[in-house]
C-alpha atoms as one frame of an Amber mdcrd trajectory, in Angstrom:
protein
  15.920 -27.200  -3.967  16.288 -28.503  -0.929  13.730 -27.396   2.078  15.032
 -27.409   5.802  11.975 -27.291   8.400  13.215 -26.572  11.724  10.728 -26.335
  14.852  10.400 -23.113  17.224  12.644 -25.647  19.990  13.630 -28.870  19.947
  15.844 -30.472  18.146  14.032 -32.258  15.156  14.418 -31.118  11.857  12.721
 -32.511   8.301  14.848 -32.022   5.128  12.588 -32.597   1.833  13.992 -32.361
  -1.779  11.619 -30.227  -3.848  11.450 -31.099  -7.301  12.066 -28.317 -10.446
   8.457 -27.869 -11.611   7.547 -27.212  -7.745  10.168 -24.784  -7.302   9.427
 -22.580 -10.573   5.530 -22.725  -9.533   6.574 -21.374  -5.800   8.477 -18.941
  -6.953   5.562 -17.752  -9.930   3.284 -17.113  -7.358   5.936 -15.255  -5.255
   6.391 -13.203  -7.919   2.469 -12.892  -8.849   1.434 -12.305  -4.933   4.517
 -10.480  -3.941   5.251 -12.646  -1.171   8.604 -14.543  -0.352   8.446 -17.679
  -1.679   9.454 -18.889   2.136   6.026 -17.203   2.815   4.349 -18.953   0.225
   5.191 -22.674   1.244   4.779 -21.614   5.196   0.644 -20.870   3.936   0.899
 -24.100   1.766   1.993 -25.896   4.651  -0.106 -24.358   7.874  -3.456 -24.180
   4.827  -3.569 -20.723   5.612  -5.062 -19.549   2.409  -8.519 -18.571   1.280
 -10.568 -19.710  -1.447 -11.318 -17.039  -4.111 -14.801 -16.057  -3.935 -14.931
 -14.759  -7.374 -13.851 -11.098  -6.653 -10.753 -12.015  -7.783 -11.875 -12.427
 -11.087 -13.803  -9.185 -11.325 -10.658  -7.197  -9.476  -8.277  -8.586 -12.187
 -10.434  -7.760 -14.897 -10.974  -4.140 -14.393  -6.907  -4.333 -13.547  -6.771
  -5.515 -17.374  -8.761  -2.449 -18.389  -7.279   0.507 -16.290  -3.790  -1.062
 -16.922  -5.303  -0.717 -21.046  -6.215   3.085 -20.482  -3.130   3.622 -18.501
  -0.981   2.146 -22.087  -3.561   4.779 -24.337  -3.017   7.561 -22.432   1.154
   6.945 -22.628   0.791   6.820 -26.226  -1.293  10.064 -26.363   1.203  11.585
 -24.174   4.735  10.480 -24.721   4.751  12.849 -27.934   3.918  15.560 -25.823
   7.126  14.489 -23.250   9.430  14.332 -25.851   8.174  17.817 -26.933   8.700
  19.678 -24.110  11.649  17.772 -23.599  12.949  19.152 -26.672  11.879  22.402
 -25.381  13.765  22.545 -22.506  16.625  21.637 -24.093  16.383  24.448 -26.189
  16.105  26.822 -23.348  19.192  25.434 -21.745  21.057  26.517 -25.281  19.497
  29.705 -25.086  20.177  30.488 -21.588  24.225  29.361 -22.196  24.268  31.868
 -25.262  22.050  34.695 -23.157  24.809  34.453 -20.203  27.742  34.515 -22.765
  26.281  38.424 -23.842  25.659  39.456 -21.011  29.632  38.352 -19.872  30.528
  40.189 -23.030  27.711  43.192 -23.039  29.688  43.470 -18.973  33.247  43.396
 -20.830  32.380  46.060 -23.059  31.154  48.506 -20.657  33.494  48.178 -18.530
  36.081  48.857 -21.553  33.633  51.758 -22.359  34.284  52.901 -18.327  30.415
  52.366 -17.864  29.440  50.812 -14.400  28.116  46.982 -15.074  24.183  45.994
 -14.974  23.190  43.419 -12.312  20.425  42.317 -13.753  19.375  39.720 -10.828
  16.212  38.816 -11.666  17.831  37.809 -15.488  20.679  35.445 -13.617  18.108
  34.263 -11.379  16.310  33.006 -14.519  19.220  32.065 -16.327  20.461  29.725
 -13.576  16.916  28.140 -13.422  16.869  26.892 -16.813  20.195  25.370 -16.910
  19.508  23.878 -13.893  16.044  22.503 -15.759
């Protein structure tokens, strides 16, 4: 990789080659810090960053253990997901086959010379689980 450092004005300009190893370790620690790894050799360069006073340690440890919990409590729960998923699947069957008689119970009475149901509050809920 090559690095072009180009002052604020002027004309001077440094070109350095950056070897492999360099490059992969910038770009880890881009991806670790979430910082562009432009960003990372602009603090490398200016000795911008801090020393770790420890905290860091302690802050990435309980990260270890909440990021632990947070994996328990998907396993406890992902059965449950897949459950009501199921569910609401089901509903969405049933809703298809409840609007399909009530097309048909419509057909009839009209054949029968009845006057047809509305039944909004039925389509209302009907709409809202195939929409689920």
């Amino acid at each position: 990789m090559k690095l072009i450092i180009k002052p604020e004005k002027g004309f001077g300009k440094i070109e350095v080659e950056l070897d492999e190893d360099l490059v992969s370790e910038i770009n880890r620690m881009s991806e670790r810090y979430g910082v562009s790894p432009e960003r990372i050799i602009e603090i490398a360069l200016t000795g911008e960053f801090k020393k770790s006073s420890g905290e860091l340690e302690e802050l990435e440890r309980k990260f270890g253990e909440l990021e632990e919990r947070t994996w328990e409590l998907e396993k406890e729960y992902a059965p449950l997901r897949f459950k009501a998923y199921g569910v609401s699947e089901d509903n969405k069957v049933l809703a298809i086959e409840l609007s399909g008689l009530i097309a048909e119970n419509s057909q009839l009475r009209r054949f029968l010379g009845l006057r047809p149901e509305r039944n909004l509050e039925l389509r209302k809920l009907i709409s809202y689980y195939l929409q689920g």
